[in-house]
mmCIF file of C-alpha atoms in Angstrom:
data_model
loop_
_atom_site.group_PDB
_atom_site.id
_atom_site.type_symbol
_atom_site.label_atom_id
_atom_site.label_comp_id
_atom_site.label_asym_id
_atom_site.label_seq_id
_atom_site.Cartn_x
_atom_site.Cartn_y
_atom_site.Cartn_z
ATOM 1 C CA MET A 1 4.682 -0.264 -31.273
ATOM 2 C CA SER A 2 3.958 1.020 -27.826
ATOM 3 C CA GLU A 3 4.761 -0.545 -24.307
ATOM 4 C CA PRO A 4 2.106 -2.580 -22.765
ATOM 5 C CA ALA A 5 0.798 -0.618 -19.743
ATOM 6 C CA ARG A 6 2.122 -1.801 -16.495
ATOM 7 C CA LYS A 7 -0.128 -3.264 -14.209
ATOM 8 C CA LYS A 8 -1.126 -1.211 -11.019
ATOM 9 C CA ALA A 9 -1.348 -2.712 -7.673
ATOM 10 C CA LEU A 10 -2.617 -1.139 -4.751
ATOM 11 C CA ILE A 11 -1.364 -2.217 -0.942
ATOM 12 C CA THR A 12 -3.064 -1.104 2.404
ATOM 13 C CA GLY A 13 -0.552 -1.599 4.777
ATOM 14 C CA ILE A 14 2.518 -0.970 3.068
ATOM 15 C CA THR A 15 4.528 0.425 5.899
ATOM 16 C CA GLY A 16 4.061 -3.002 7.580
ATOM 17 C CA GLN A 17 6.082 -6.186 7.460
ATOM 18 C CA ASP A 18 4.458 -7.843 4.839
ATOM 19 C CA GLY A 19 3.522 -4.655 2.612
ATOM 20 C CA SER A 20 7.444 -3.716 2.481
ATOM 21 C CA TYR A 21 8.333 -7.219 0.947
ATOM 22 C CA LEU A 22 5.301 -7.237 -1.001
ATOM 23 C CA THR A 23 6.240 -3.754 -2.821
ATOM 24 C CA GLU A 24 9.562 -4.910 -3.307
ATOM 25 C CA PHE A 25 8.230 -8.063 -4.708
ATOM 26 C CA LEU A 26 5.893 -6.243 -7.036
ATOM 27 C CA LEU A 27 8.540 -3.697 -8.078
ATOM 28 C CA ALA A 28 10.790 -6.598 -9.274
ATOM 29 C CA LYS A 29 7.657 -7.709 -11.258
ATOM 30 C CA GLY A 30 7.373 -4.458 -13.170
ATOM 31 C CA TYR A 31 4.262 -2.782 -11.502
ATOM 32 C CA ASP A 32 3.919 0.578 -10.293
ATOM 33 C CA VAL A 33 2.492 0.439 -6.863
ATOM 34 C CA TRP A 34 0.387 2.526 -5.023
ATOM 35 C CA GLY A 35 0.120 2.298 -1.327
ATOM 36 C CA ILE A 36 -2.210 3.745 1.452
ATOM 37 C CA ILE A 37 -0.704 5.432 4.630
ATOM 38 C CA ARG A 38 -2.438 7.064 7.313
ATOM 39 C CA ARG A 39 -1.736 10.828 8.245
ATOM 40 C CA SER A 40 0.195 10.993 11.415
ATOM 41 C CA SER A 41 2.258 13.611 13.344
ATOM 42 C CA SER A 42 5.256 11.437 12.337
ATOM 43 C CA PHE A 43 6.597 9.120 9.193
ATOM 44 C CA ASN A 44 6.249 5.580 10.081
ATOM 45 C CA THR A 45 8.256 4.470 6.489
ATOM 46 C CA GLU A 46 11.375 2.654 7.858
ATOM 47 C CA ARG A 47 10.538 -0.447 6.219
ATOM 48 C CA ILE A 48 9.959 1.014 3.015
ATOM 49 C CA ASP A 49 12.312 3.999 2.927
ATOM 50 C CA HIS A 50 14.828 1.768 0.881
ATOM 51 C CA LEU A 51 12.291 1.793 -2.103
ATOM 52 C CA TYR A 52 11.412 5.469 -1.899
ATOM 53 C CA GLN A 53 11.499 7.359 -5.009
ATOM 54 C CA ASP A 54 11.506 11.535 -5.346
ATOM 55 C CA PRO A 55 7.997 12.278 -7.033
ATOM 56 C CA HIS A 56 9.785 14.977 -8.652
ATOM 57 C CA GLU A 57 11.599 12.164 -10.966
ATOM 58 C CA GLN A 58 10.323 11.093 -14.132
ATOM 59 C CA ASP A 59 8.733 7.293 -13.956
ATOM 60 C CA ILE A 60 7.809 7.096 -10.670
ATOM 61 C CA ARG A 61 6.531 3.499 -9.773
ATOM 62 C CA LEU A 62 6.279 3.701 -6.093
ATOM 63 C CA LYS A 63 3.471 6.253 -4.920
ATOM 64 C CA LEU A 64 2.151 6.897 -1.585
ATOM 65 C CA CYS A 65 -1.112 8.290 -0.862
ATOM 66 C CA TYR A 66 -3.058 9.070 2.478
ATOM 67 C CA GLY A 67 -6.101 7.241 3.675
ATOM 68 C CA ASP A 68 -7.922 5.009 6.530
ATOM 69 C CA LEU A 69 -9.722 2.114 6.538
ATOM 70 C CA GLY A 70 -12.060 3.608 8.620
ATOM 71 C CA ASP A 71 -12.932 6.329 6.289
ATOM 72 C CA ALA A 72 -15.107 4.871 3.144
ATOM 73 C CA SER A 73 -14.649 7.959 1.401
ATOM 74 C CA SER A 74 -11.265 8.366 1.129
ATOM 75 C CA ILE A 75 -11.125 5.136 -0.013
ATOM 76 C CA ASN A 76 -13.545 5.539 -2.734
ATOM 77 C CA SER A 77 -12.035 8.355 -3.841
ATOM 78 C CA LEU A 78 -8.818 6.585 -4.378
ATOM 79 C CA LEU A 79 -9.778 3.702 -5.585
ATOM 80 C CA LYS A 80 -11.665 5.941 -8.210
ATOM 81 C CA LYS A 81 -8.528 7.823 -8.815
ATOM 82 C CA ILE A 82 -6.157 4.766 -9.198
ATOM 83 C CA ARG A 83 -7.975 2.010 -10.756
ATOM 84 C CA PRO A 84 -6.029 -0.661 -9.751
ATOM 85 C CA ASP A 85 -5.654 -4.068 -11.373
ATOM 86 C CA GLU A 86 -4.897 -5.905 -8.007
ATOM 87 C CA ILE A 87 -5.643 -4.589 -4.632
ATOM 88 C CA TYR A 88 -3.708 -6.394 -1.323
ATOM 89 C CA ASN A 89 -5.548 -5.473 1.797
ATOM 90 C CA LEU A 90 -2.808 -5.928 4.195
ATOM 91 C CA ALA A 91 -4.029 -3.060 6.757
ATOM 92 C CA ALA A 92 -5.187 -4.055 10.281
ATOM 93 C CA GLN A 93 -4.571 -3.956 13.872
ATOM 94 C CA SER A 94 -2.809 -7.050 13.761
ATOM 95 C CA HIS A 95 -1.706 -7.604 17.576
ATOM 96 C CA VAL A 96 -3.580 -10.166 18.757
ATOM 97 C CA LYS A 97 -3.276 -9.118 22.387
ATOM 98 C CA VAL A 98 -3.905 -5.541 22.034
ATOM 99 C CA SER A 99 -6.961 -6.315 20.329
ATOM 100 C CA PHE A 100 -8.523 -7.358 23.891
ATOM 101 C CA ASP A 101 -7.624 -3.796 24.864
ATOM 102 C CA ILE A 102 -8.884 -2.150 21.694
ATOM 103 C CA PRO A 103 -11.740 -4.397 20.524
ATOM 104 C CA GLU A 104 -14.094 -1.880 18.743
ATOM 105 C CA TYR A 105 -11.008 -0.391 16.784
ATOM 106 C CA THR A 106 -9.896 -3.855 15.816
ATOM 107 C CA GLY A 107 -13.196 -4.906 14.957
ATOM 108 C CA ASP A 108 -13.581 -1.527 12.657
ATOM 109 C CA VAL A 109 -9.988 -1.457 10.704
ATOM 110 C CA THR A 110 -9.581 -4.970 10.604
ATOM 111 C CA GLY A 111 -13.176 -6.121 9.710
ATOM 112 C CA LEU A 112 -15.372 -3.402 8.240
ATOM 113 C CA GLY A 113 -12.087 -2.136 6.538
ATOM 114 C CA CYS A 114 -12.316 -5.057 4.485
ATOM 115 C CA VAL A 115 -15.992 -4.627 3.291
ATOM 116 C CA ARG A 116 -15.199 -0.860 2.231
ATOM 117 C CA ILE A 117 -12.956 -1.928 -0.019
ATOM 118 C CA LEU A 118 -14.918 -4.406 -1.096
ATOM 119 C CA GLU A 119 -18.137 -1.754 -1.417
ATOM 120 C CA ALA A 120 -16.041 0.784 -2.944
ATOM 121 C CA MET A 121 -15.008 -1.664 -5.670
ATOM 122 C CA ARG A 122 -18.770 -2.782 -6.250
ATOM 123 C CA ASP A 123 -19.623 0.878 -6.365
ATOM 124 C CA LEU A 124 -16.774 2.101 -9.025
ATOM 125 C CA ASP A 125 -16.979 -0.970 -11.117
ATOM 126 C CA LEU A 126 -13.711 -1.814 -10.732
ATOM 127 C CA ASP A 127 -12.577 -4.776 -12.590
ATOM 128 C CA ALA A 128 -9.788 -5.669 -10.060
ATOM 129 C CA ARG A 129 -8.705 -8.648 -8.504
ATOM 130 C CA PHE A 130 -8.804 -8.332 -4.422
ATOM 131 C CA TYR A 131 -6.404 -9.992 -1.757
ATOM 132 C CA GLN A 132 -7.784 -10.083 1.862
ATOM 133 C CA ALA A 133 -5.258 -11.119 4.454
ATOM 134 C CA SER A 134 -6.776 -13.710 6.878
ATOM 135 C CA SER A 135 -5.228 -15.377 9.567
ATOM 136 C CA SER A 136 -4.715 -18.587 11.245
ATOM 137 C CA GLU A 137 -6.058 -17.244 14.239
ATOM 138 C CA LEU A 138 -9.437 -17.645 12.597
ATOM 139 C CA TYR A 139 -8.839 -21.683 13.693
ATOM 140 C CA GLY A 140 -7.915 -20.466 17.556
ATOM 141 C CA LYS A 141 -9.188 -23.295 19.436
ATOM 142 C CA VAL A 142 -8.362 -25.879 17.013
ATOM 143 C CA VAL A 143 -10.762 -28.683 16.010
ATOM 144 C CA GLU A 144 -8.595 -30.743 13.917
ATOM 145 C CA THR A 145 -4.626 -30.440 13.224
ATOM 146 C CA PRO A 146 -3.383 -29.691 10.743
ATOM 147 C CA GLN A 147 -5.508 -26.894 9.637
ATOM 148 C CA THR A 148 -6.825 -26.673 6.002
ATOM 149 C CA GLU A 149 -9.009 -24.652 4.108
ATOM 150 C CA THR A 150 -12.051 -26.732 4.959
ATOM 151 C CA THR A 151 -11.160 -26.682 8.726
ATOM 152 C CA PRO A 152 -14.152 -24.755 10.814
ATOM 153 C CA PHE A 153 -13.202 -21.714 12.607
ATOM 154 C CA TYR A 154 -13.299 -21.210 16.471
ATOM 155 C CA PRO A 155 -11.671 -17.526 16.728
ATOM 156 C CA ARG A 156 -10.286 -16.697 20.439
ATOM 157 C CA SER A 157 -9.653 -13.051 20.290
ATOM 158 C CA PRO A 158 -11.500 -9.695 19.118
ATOM 159 C CA TYR A 159 -8.718 -9.827 16.079
ATOM 160 C CA ALA A 160 -9.537 -13.228 15.189
ATOM 161 C CA ALA A 161 -13.084 -12.517 15.045
ATOM 162 C CA ALA A 162 -12.457 -9.685 12.847
ATOM 163 C CA LYS A 163 -10.743 -11.420 10.631
ATOM 164 C CA ALA A 164 -13.272 -14.036 10.293
ATOM 165 C CA TYR A 165 -15.771 -11.418 9.463
ATOM 166 C CA ALA A 166 -13.582 -10.235 6.658
ATOM 167 C CA PHE A 167 -12.884 -13.927 5.408
ATOM 168 C CA TYR A 168 -16.401 -14.405 5.107
ATOM 169 C CA VAL A 169 -17.260 -11.054 3.568
ATOM 170 C CA THR A 170 -14.856 -11.531 0.895
ATOM 171 C CA ARG A 171 -15.981 -14.766 0.248
ATOM 172 C CA ASN A 172 -19.655 -13.698 0.197
ATOM 173 C CA TYR A 173 -18.696 -10.900 -2.261
ATOM 174 C CA ARG A 174 -16.990 -13.370 -4.209
ATOM 175 C CA GLU A 175 -19.935 -15.349 -4.428
ATOM 176 C CA SER A 176 -22.682 -12.592 -4.612
ATOM 177 C CA TYR A 177 -20.981 -10.206 -7.360
ATOM 178 C CA GLY A 178 -18.815 -12.666 -9.489
ATOM 179 C CA MET A 179 -15.719 -10.660 -7.565
ATOM 180 C CA PHE A 180 -12.210 -11.859 -7.910
ATOM 181 C CA ALA A 181 -11.838 -11.683 -4.368
ATOM 182 C CA VAL A 182 -9.515 -14.133 -2.275
ATOM 183 C CA ASN A 183 -8.475 -14.889 1.112
ATOM 184 C CA GLY A 184 -4.878 -15.825 1.929
ATOM 185 C CA ILE A 185 -4.949 -17.728 5.310
ATOM 186 C CA LEU A 186 -1.238 -17.007 6.032
ATOM 187 C CA PHE A 187 0.053 -18.880 9.291
ATOM 188 C CA ASN A 188 2.494 -16.827 11.396
ATOM 189 C CA HIS A 189 4.988 -15.134 9.342
ATOM 190 C CA GLU A 190 8.223 -13.340 10.543
ATOM 191 C CA SER A 191 11.283 -11.514 9.340
ATOM 192 C CA PRO A 192 13.615 -8.867 10.764
ATOM 193 C CA ARG A 193 11.063 -6.364 9.656
ATOM 194 C CA ARG A 194 8.592 -7.726 12.493
ATOM 195 C CA GLY A 195 7.243 -5.280 14.885
ATOM 196 C CA GLU A 196 9.206 -5.653 18.146
ATOM 197 C CA THR A 197 6.326 -6.444 20.647
ATOM 198 C CA PHE A 198 5.523 -9.467 18.228
ATOM 199 C CA VAL A 199 6.791 -12.631 20.103
ATOM 200 C CA THR A 200 9.596 -13.682 17.611
ATOM 201 C CA ARG A 201 11.060 -10.547 17.019
ATOM 202 C CA LYS A 202 10.879 -9.792 20.725
ATOM 203 C CA ILE A 203 12.912 -12.997 21.746
ATOM 204 C CA SER A 204 15.417 -11.945 18.424
ATOM 205 C CA ARG A 205 16.000 -8.620 19.819
ATOM 206 C CA ALA A 206 16.267 -9.507 23.309
ATOM 207 C CA ALA A 207 18.807 -12.577 22.752
ATOM 208 C CA ALA A 208 21.039 -10.094 20.811
ATOM 209 C CA ARG A 209 20.718 -7.194 23.387
ATOM 210 C CA ILE A 210 21.631 -9.755 26.281
ATOM 211 C CA LYS A 211 24.549 -11.393 24.325
ATOM 212 C CA VAL A 212 25.996 -7.405 24.038
ATOM 213 C CA GLY A 213 25.132 -6.676 27.881
ATOM 214 C CA MET A 214 22.494 -4.310 27.247
ATOM 215 C CA GLN A 215 19.657 -6.565 28.858
ATOM 216 C CA ASP A 216 19.536 -9.015 31.712
ATOM 217 C CA CYS A 217 16.148 -10.950 31.225
ATOM 218 C CA LEU A 218 13.401 -11.543 28.629
ATOM 219 C CA TYR A 219 9.846 -12.133 29.690
ATOM 220 C CA LEU A 220 7.567 -13.979 28.121
ATOM 221 C CA GLY A 221 4.109 -15.459 28.401
ATOM 222 C CA ASN A 222 2.954 -18.916 27.381
ATOM 223 C CA LEU A 223 6.529 -21.026 26.543
ATOM 224 C CA SER A 224 4.426 -24.040 25.325
ATOM 225 C CA ALA A 225 2.440 -22.349 22.488
ATOM 226 C CA LYS A 226 3.097 -23.917 19.335
ATOM 227 C CA ARG A 227 2.943 -21.942 15.648
ATOM 228 C CA ASP A 228 3.882 -22.646 12.409
ATOM 229 C CA TRP A 229 6.403 -20.104 11.497
ATOM 230 C CA GLY A 230 7.303 -18.739 8.316
ATOM 231 C CA PHE A 231 9.401 -16.019 6.434
ATOM 232 C CA ALA A 232 7.011 -13.002 5.176
ATOM 233 C CA GLY A 233 9.363 -12.841 2.145
ATOM 234 C CA ASP A 234 8.250 -16.257 1.131
ATOM 235 C CA TYR A 235 4.607 -15.755 1.660
ATOM 236 C CA VAL A 236 4.058 -12.511 -0.427
ATOM 237 C CA GLU A 237 4.668 -14.710 -3.316
ATOM 238 C CA ALA A 238 1.614 -16.440 -2.146
ATOM 239 C CA MET A 239 -0.090 -13.705 -2.042
ATOM 240 C CA TRP A 240 0.777 -12.501 -5.725
ATOM 241 C CA LEU A 241 0.068 -16.306 -6.973
ATOM 242 C CA MET A 242 -3.304 -16.180 -5.907
ATOM 243 C CA LEU A 243 -4.381 -12.883 -7.814
ATOM 244 C CA GLN A 244 -2.746 -14.383 -11.080
ATOM 245 C CA ALA A 245 -4.987 -17.992 -10.786
ATOM 246 C CA ASP A 246 -7.659 -18.884 -13.130
ATOM 247 C CA LYS A 247 -10.396 -18.440 -10.720
ATOM 248 C CA PRO A 248 -10.794 -17.057 -7.178
ATOM 249 C CA ASP A 249 -10.162 -19.353 -4.567
ATOM 250 C CA ASP A 250 -8.892 -19.055 -0.715
ATOM 251 C CA TYR A 251 -5.645 -20.737 0.254
ATOM 252 C CA VAL A 252 -3.936 -21.804 3.479
ATOM 253 C CA VAL A 253 -0.235 -20.522 3.329
ATOM 254 C CA ALA A 254 2.232 -22.193 6.061
ATOM 255 C CA THR A 255 5.017 -24.339 6.515
ATOM 256 C CA GLY A 256 3.760 -27.249 7.498
ATOM 257 C CA GLU A 257 5.556 -27.633 10.988
ATOM 258 C CA THR A 258 4.931 -26.430 14.200
ATOM 259 C CA TYR A 259 7.162 -25.198 16.840
ATOM 260 C CA SER A 260 6.973 -23.809 20.769
ATOM 261 C CA VAL A 261 7.772 -20.341 21.762
ATOM 262 C CA ARG A 262 10.137 -22.505 24.003
ATOM 263 C CA ASP A 263 11.981 -23.868 20.573
ATOM 264 C CA PHE A 264 12.497 -20.316 19.017
ATOM 265 C CA CYS A 265 13.860 -19.244 22.080
ATOM 266 C CA ASN A 266 16.352 -22.232 22.021
ATOM 267 C CA TYR A 267 17.538 -21.527 18.047
ATOM 268 C CA CYS A 268 17.931 -17.555 18.726
ATOM 269 C CA PHE A 269 20.159 -18.269 21.685
ATOM 270 C CA GLU A 270 22.032 -21.212 20.112
ATOM 271 C CA ASP A 271 22.724 -19.075 17.026
ATOM 272 C CA LEU A 272 24.505 -16.511 19.430
ATOM 273 C CA ASP A 273 26.704 -19.537 21.393
ATOM 274 C CA MET A 274 24.347 -18.992 24.238
ATOM 275 C CA PRO A 275 22.582 -22.291 24.662
ATOM 276 C CA LEU A 276 19.893 -22.699 27.161
ATOM 277 C CA THR A 277 18.783 -25.145 29.978
ATOM 278 C CA TRP A 278 15.081 -25.131 31.035
ATOM 279 C CA ARG A 279 14.274 -25.174 34.561
ATOM 280 C CA GLY A 280 10.881 -25.440 36.455
ATOM 281 C CA GLU A 281 7.494 -25.603 35.242
ATOM 282 C CA GLY A 282 4.645 -22.980 34.858
ATOM 283 C CA VAL A 283 4.902 -19.602 35.577
ATOM 284 C CA ASP A 284 8.190 -20.631 37.362
ATOM 285 C CA GLU A 285 9.857 -21.912 34.320
ATOM 286 C CA VAL A 286 13.199 -20.350 33.669
ATOM 287 C CA GLY A 287 15.711 -20.458 30.591
ATOM 288 C CA VAL A 288 19.264 -20.725 32.026
ATOM 289 C CA ASP A 289 22.439 -19.882 30.130
ATOM 290 C CA ALA A 290 25.722 -21.758 30.189
ATOM 291 C CA ALA A 291 27.233 -19.261 33.150
ATOM 292 C CA GLY A 292 23.627 -19.964 35.404
ATOM 293 C CA ARG A 293 22.021 -16.558 34.662
ATOM 294 C CA GLU A 294 18.441 -16.818 34.366
ATOM 295 C CA VAL A 295 18.079 -14.861 30.983
ATOM 296 C CA VAL A 296 14.283 -16.176 30.203
ATOM 297 C CA ARG A 297 11.635 -15.685 32.626
ATOM 298 C CA VAL A 298 7.629 -16.037 32.129
ATOM 299 C CA ASP A 299 5.690 -13.011 33.461
ATOM 300 C CA PRO A 300 1.918 -13.495 33.462
ATOM 301 C CA ARG A 301 0.994 -10.179 32.099
ATOM 302 C CA TYR A 302 1.484 -11.467 29.117
ATOM 303 C CA PHE A 303 -0.745 -14.543 28.974
ATOM 304 C CA ARG A 304 -3.854 -14.011 26.795
ATOM 305 C CA PRO A 305 -7.325 -14.058 28.082
ATOM 306 C CA ALA A 306 -8.129 -16.861 25.709
ATOM 307 C CA GLU A 307 -4.700 -18.842 24.831
ATOM 308 C CA VAL A 308 -4.668 -20.546 21.538
ATOM 309 C CA ASP A 309 -2.153 -23.628 22.280
ATOM 310 C CA LEU A 310 -1.498 -25.004 18.870
ATOM 311 C CA LEU A 311 -1.461 -23.804 15.209
ATOM 312 C CA LEU A 312 -0.421 -25.893 11.990
ATOM 313 C CA GLY A 313 -1.156 -25.267 8.585
ATOM 314 C CA ASP A 314 -1.644 -27.760 5.962
ATOM 315 C CA PRO A 315 -0.414 -25.911 2.480
ATOM 316 C CA THR A 316 -0.891 -28.763 0.228
ATOM 317 C CA LYS A 317 -3.382 -26.724 -1.793
ATOM 318 C CA ALA A 318 -1.270 -23.737 -2.475
ATOM 319 C CA ARG A 319 1.522 -26.360 -3.508
ATOM 320 C CA GLN A 320 -0.563 -28.047 -5.999
ATOM 321 C CA GLU A 321 -2.347 -25.447 -7.577
ATOM 322 C CA LEU A 322 -0.218 -22.534 -7.057
ATOM 323 C CA GLY A 323 3.183 -24.282 -7.098
ATOM 324 C CA TRP A 324 4.023 -22.337 -4.393
ATOM 325 C CA THR A 325 6.518 -24.033 -1.457
ATOM 326 C CA PRO A 326 8.231 -21.949 1.404
ATOM 327 C CA LYS A 327 11.754 -21.525 0.912
ATOM 328 C CA VAL A 328 13.076 -20.720 4.571
ATOM 329 C CA SER A 329 13.011 -23.050 7.458
ATOM 330 C CA THR A 330 11.902 -21.894 10.895
ATOM 331 C CA ARG A 331 15.748 -22.423 11.936
ATOM 332 C CA GLU A 332 16.983 -20.034 9.209
ATOM 333 C CA LEU A 333 14.464 -17.707 10.228
ATOM 334 C CA ALA A 334 15.539 -17.708 13.697
ATOM 335 C CA ALA A 335 19.259 -17.234 12.526
ATOM 336 C CA MET A 336 18.322 -14.598 9.858
ATOM 337 C CA MET A 337 16.433 -12.553 12.712
ATOM 338 C CA VAL A 338 18.816 -12.595 15.720
ATOM 339 C CA ARG A 339 21.728 -11.623 13.286
ATOM 340 C CA HIS A 340 20.001 -8.661 12.058
ATOM 341 C CA ASP A 341 19.100 -7.931 15.972
ATOM 342 C CA LEU A 342 22.864 -8.391 16.718
ATOM 343 C CA ASP A 343 23.850 -5.851 14.437
ATOM 344 C CA LEU A 344 21.524 -3.388 15.684
ATOM 345 C CA ALA A 345 22.781 -4.258 18.993
ATOM 346 C CA GLU A 346 26.552 -3.644 18.143
ATOM 347 C CA GLN A 347 25.537 -0.579 16.635
ATOM 348 C CA GLU A 348 23.887 0.920 19.893
ATOM 349 C CA VAL A 349 26.611 -0.170 21.908
ATOM 350 C CA ASN A 350 29.212 1.294 19.546
ATOM 351 C CA ARG A 351 26.937 4.568 19.661
ATOM 352 C CA HIS A 352 26.813 4.781 23.407
ATOM 353 C CA ASP A 353 30.479 4.508 23.385
ATOM 354 C CA PHE A 354 31.576 6.955 20.888
ATOM 355 C CA ILE A 355 28.855 9.406 22.728
ATOM 356 C CA ALA A 356 30.696 8.444 26.124
ATOM 357 C CA SER A 357 33.873 9.214 24.940
ATOM 358 C CA ARG A 358 33.227 12.330 23.601
ATOM 359 C CA GLY A 359 32.169 13.513 27.016
ATOM 360 C CA ASP A 360 35.337 12.565 28.583
#
């Protein structure tokens, strides 16, 4: 009796934080995983290099292929070739502040990229299940707290507006064409693999570098902005669970707790035995360590043109219908990230010391 065919999953944004954790998760579940990567002059696969399989070997379960969400023909060709059972659309220009600088590109990839996939699925009569990575930034200037699946959206950035388009077009294709297409409204989720320009990783990395003497000060924007921060490794399980459900629906994925940027700073610095005291207000607020050094300052250049002050998700529906709950707390997440960055900082110091010793 032959073995049942393995499920095939296609991931856009496979080289990102979420893509790497989702790839690990699906491979552990026995999937064959295909990932779309953009052609560039240099490789950007650090987050999945540990999963790499030599294409010359037998039984390869992770395959990378070139494509671009801005190019409908490449999407059509790949879906026709692979015919996946599940599609996870994680690709986006996902930096909120940057979306104000490149709004057209953000809209094209983050918004229209979604409909290009859905149209390709429809044209090919592809019986696949589709997951769209939605975002808590949809809620923007929140009209109720906590935010649920029925809370009205109020986008406050080009990124959020593009995500709103993708959300509604996913729902529209589900209702119009009977497609198994779902939105996961994921609140902020972080990890040691988070990009260094995102605020949590910026904080954990700076705290570690200040600890080892490689950096003097961390500059941030709105210290009072509050977010519902969870661990990306937990959240990819929720993505998968949505596509295993009996019927397609949209879900909030969150911890149900909110913390300020200032809180996250406190957790990271405290974990490195550098507790902070805060002085001043507004742009003059500073975080001071036990030695009296001002190690955190506010820089107005990091303020958003339209600020989102508070995001807090209610994951009740995901818990009740999918059986999903987060495992890592925000405090544990901060510790995980800052210890990872401390290891990196110490390696960098040792490397510099070694190079200096060779030059003597």
